mmCIF file of C-alpha atoms in Angstrom:
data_model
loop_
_atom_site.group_PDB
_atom_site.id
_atom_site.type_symbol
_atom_site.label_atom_id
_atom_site.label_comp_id
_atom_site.label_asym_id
_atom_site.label_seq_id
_atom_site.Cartn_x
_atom_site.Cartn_y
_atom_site.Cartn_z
ATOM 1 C CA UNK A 1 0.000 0.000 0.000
ATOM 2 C CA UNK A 2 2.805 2.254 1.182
ATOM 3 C CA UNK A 3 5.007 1.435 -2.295
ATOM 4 C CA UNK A 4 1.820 2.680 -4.345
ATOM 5 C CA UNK A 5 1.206 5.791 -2.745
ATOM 6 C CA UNK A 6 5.040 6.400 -3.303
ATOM 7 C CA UNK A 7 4.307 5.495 -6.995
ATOM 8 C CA UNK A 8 1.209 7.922 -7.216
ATOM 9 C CA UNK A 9 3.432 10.853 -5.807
ATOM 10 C CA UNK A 10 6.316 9.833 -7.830
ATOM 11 C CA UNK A 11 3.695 10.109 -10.887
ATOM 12 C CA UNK A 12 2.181 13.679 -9.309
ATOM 13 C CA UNK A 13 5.630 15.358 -9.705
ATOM 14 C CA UNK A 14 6.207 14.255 -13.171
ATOM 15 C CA UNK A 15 2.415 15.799 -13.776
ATOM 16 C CA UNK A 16 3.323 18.909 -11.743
ATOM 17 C CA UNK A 17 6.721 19.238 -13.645
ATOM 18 C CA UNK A 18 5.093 18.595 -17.208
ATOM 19 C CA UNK A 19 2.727 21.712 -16.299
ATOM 20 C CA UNK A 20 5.107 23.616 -15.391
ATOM 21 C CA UNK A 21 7.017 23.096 -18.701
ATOM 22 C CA UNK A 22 3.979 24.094 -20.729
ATOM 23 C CA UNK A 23 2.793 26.859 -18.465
ATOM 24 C CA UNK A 24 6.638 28.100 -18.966
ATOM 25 C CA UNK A 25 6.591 27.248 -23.005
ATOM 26 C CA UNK A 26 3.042 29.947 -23.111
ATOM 27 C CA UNK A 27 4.384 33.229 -21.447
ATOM 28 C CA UNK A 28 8.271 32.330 -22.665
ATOM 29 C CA UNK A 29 10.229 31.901 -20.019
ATOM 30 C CA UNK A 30 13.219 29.433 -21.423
ATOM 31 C CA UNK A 31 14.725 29.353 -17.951
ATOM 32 C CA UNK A 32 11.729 28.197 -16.330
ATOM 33 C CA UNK A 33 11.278 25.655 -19.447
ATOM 34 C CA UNK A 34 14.397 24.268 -19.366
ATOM 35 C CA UNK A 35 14.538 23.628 -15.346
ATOM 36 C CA UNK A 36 10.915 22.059 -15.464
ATOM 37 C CA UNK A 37 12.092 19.629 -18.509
ATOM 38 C CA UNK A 38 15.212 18.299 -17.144
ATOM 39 C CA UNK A 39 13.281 18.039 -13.371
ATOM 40 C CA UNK A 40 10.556 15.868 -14.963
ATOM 41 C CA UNK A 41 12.920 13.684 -16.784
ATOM 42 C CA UNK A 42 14.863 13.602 -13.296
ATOM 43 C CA UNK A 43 11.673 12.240 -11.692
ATOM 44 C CA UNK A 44 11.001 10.319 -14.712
ATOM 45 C CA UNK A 45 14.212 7.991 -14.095
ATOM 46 C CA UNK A 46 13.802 7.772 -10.453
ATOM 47 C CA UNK A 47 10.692 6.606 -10.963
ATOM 48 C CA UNK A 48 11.796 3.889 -13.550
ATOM 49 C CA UNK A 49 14.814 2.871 -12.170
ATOM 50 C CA UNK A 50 14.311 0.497 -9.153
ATOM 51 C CA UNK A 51 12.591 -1.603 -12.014
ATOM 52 C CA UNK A 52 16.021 -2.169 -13.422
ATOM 53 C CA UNK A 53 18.690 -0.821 -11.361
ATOM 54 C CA UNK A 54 19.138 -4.337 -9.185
ATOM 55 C CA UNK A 55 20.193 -5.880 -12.582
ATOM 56 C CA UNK A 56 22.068 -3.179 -13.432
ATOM 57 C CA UNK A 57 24.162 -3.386 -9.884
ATOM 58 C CA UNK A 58 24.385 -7.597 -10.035
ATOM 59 C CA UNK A 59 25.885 -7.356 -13.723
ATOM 60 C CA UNK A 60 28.234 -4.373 -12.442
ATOM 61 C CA UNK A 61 29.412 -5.867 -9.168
ATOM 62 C CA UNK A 62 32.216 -7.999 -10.828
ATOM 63 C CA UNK A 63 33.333 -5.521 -13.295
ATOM 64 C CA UNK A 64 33.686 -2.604 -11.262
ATOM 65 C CA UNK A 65 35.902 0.178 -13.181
ATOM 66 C CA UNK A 66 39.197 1.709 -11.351
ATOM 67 C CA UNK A 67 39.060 -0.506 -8.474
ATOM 68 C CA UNK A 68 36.147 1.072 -6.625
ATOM 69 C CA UNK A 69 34.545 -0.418 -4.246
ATOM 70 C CA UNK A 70 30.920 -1.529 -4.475
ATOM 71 C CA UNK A 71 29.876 1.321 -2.105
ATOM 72 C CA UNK A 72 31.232 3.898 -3.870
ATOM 73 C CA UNK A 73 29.659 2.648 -7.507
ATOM 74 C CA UNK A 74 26.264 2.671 -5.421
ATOM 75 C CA UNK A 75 27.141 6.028 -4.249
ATOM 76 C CA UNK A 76 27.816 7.147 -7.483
ATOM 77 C CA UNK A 77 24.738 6.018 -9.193
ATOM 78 C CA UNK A 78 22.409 7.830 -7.140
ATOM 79 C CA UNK A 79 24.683 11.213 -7.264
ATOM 80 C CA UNK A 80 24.103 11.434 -10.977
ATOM 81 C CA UNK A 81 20.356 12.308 -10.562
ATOM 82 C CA UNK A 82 21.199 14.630 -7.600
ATOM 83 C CA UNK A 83 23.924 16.462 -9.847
ATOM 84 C CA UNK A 84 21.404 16.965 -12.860
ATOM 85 C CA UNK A 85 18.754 18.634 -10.684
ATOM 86 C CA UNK A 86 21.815 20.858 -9.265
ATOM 87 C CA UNK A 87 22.493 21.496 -12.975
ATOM 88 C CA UNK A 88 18.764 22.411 -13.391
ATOM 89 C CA UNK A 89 18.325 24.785 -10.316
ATOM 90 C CA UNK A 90 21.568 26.381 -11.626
ATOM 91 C CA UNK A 91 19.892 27.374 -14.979
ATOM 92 C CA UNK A 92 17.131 28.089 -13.179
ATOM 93 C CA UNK A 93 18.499 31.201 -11.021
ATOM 94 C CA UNK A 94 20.909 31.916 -13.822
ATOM 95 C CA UNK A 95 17.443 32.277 -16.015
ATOM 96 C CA UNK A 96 15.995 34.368 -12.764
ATOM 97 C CA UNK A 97 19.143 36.725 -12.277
ATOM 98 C CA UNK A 98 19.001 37.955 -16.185
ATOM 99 C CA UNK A 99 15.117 38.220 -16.148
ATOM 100 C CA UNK A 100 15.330 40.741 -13.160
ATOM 101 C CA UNK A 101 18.403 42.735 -13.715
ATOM 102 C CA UNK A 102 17.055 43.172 -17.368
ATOM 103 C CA UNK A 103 15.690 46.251 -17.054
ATOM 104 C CA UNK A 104 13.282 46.366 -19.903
ATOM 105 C CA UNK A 105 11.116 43.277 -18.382
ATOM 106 C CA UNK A 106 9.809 45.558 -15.780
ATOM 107 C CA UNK A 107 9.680 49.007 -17.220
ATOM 108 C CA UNK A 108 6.519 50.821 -16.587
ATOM 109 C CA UNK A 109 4.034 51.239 -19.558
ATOM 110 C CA UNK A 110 3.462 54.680 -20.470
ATOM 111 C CA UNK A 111 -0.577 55.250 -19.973
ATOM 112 C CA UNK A 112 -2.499 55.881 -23.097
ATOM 113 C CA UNK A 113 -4.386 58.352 -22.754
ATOM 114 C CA UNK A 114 -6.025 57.879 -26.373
ATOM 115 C CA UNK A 115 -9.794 56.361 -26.386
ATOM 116 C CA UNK A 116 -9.495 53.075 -28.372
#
């Protein structure tokens, strides 16, 4: 019960992500685009992978490059994931910091004052 309500969330934040990428694709905002894709295909392969990362580890145990230990390759694998959402929040605030100190994003509009 508890591994399908982790499923349904899992499922939730790709949902939430995917609407963010559209809602971000509409009013233009590439940072915000960018961040939401990469974050949803983040959550995509977390979501996938315990359906074939305990193959993936049994085949890899006895050919483990560089003479790492098996604790350090497990390590590893779940740092990727955790280094591409850095990656995204990076591009994110990057995005953020250019949209605000542009200065013609949030210049006033002059009012008309001609009848339309």
């Amino acid at each position: 019960m508890l591994n399908l309500f982790f499923y349904l969330v899992g499922i939730g934040y790709i949902l939430v992500h995917i609407a963010g990428v559209i809602v971000c694709w509409r009013i233009g905002f590439r940072g915000g685009f960018y961040f939401f894709l990469i974050l949803s295909i983040v959550e995509l392969y977390n979501s996938i992978s315990p359906l074939f990362i305990s193959g993936f580890i049994d085949s890899a145990a006895n050919n483990l490059p560089h003479s790492i230990t098996f604790g350090e390759f497990v390590a590893f694998i779940t740092y990727v994931p955790m280094g591409i959402q850095a990656i995204a929040y990076l591009i994110l605030i990057i995005s953020l910091y250019k949209a605000f100190t542009n200065k013609k994003v949030f210049k006033k509009k002059e009012a008309n004052t001609e009848f339309e």
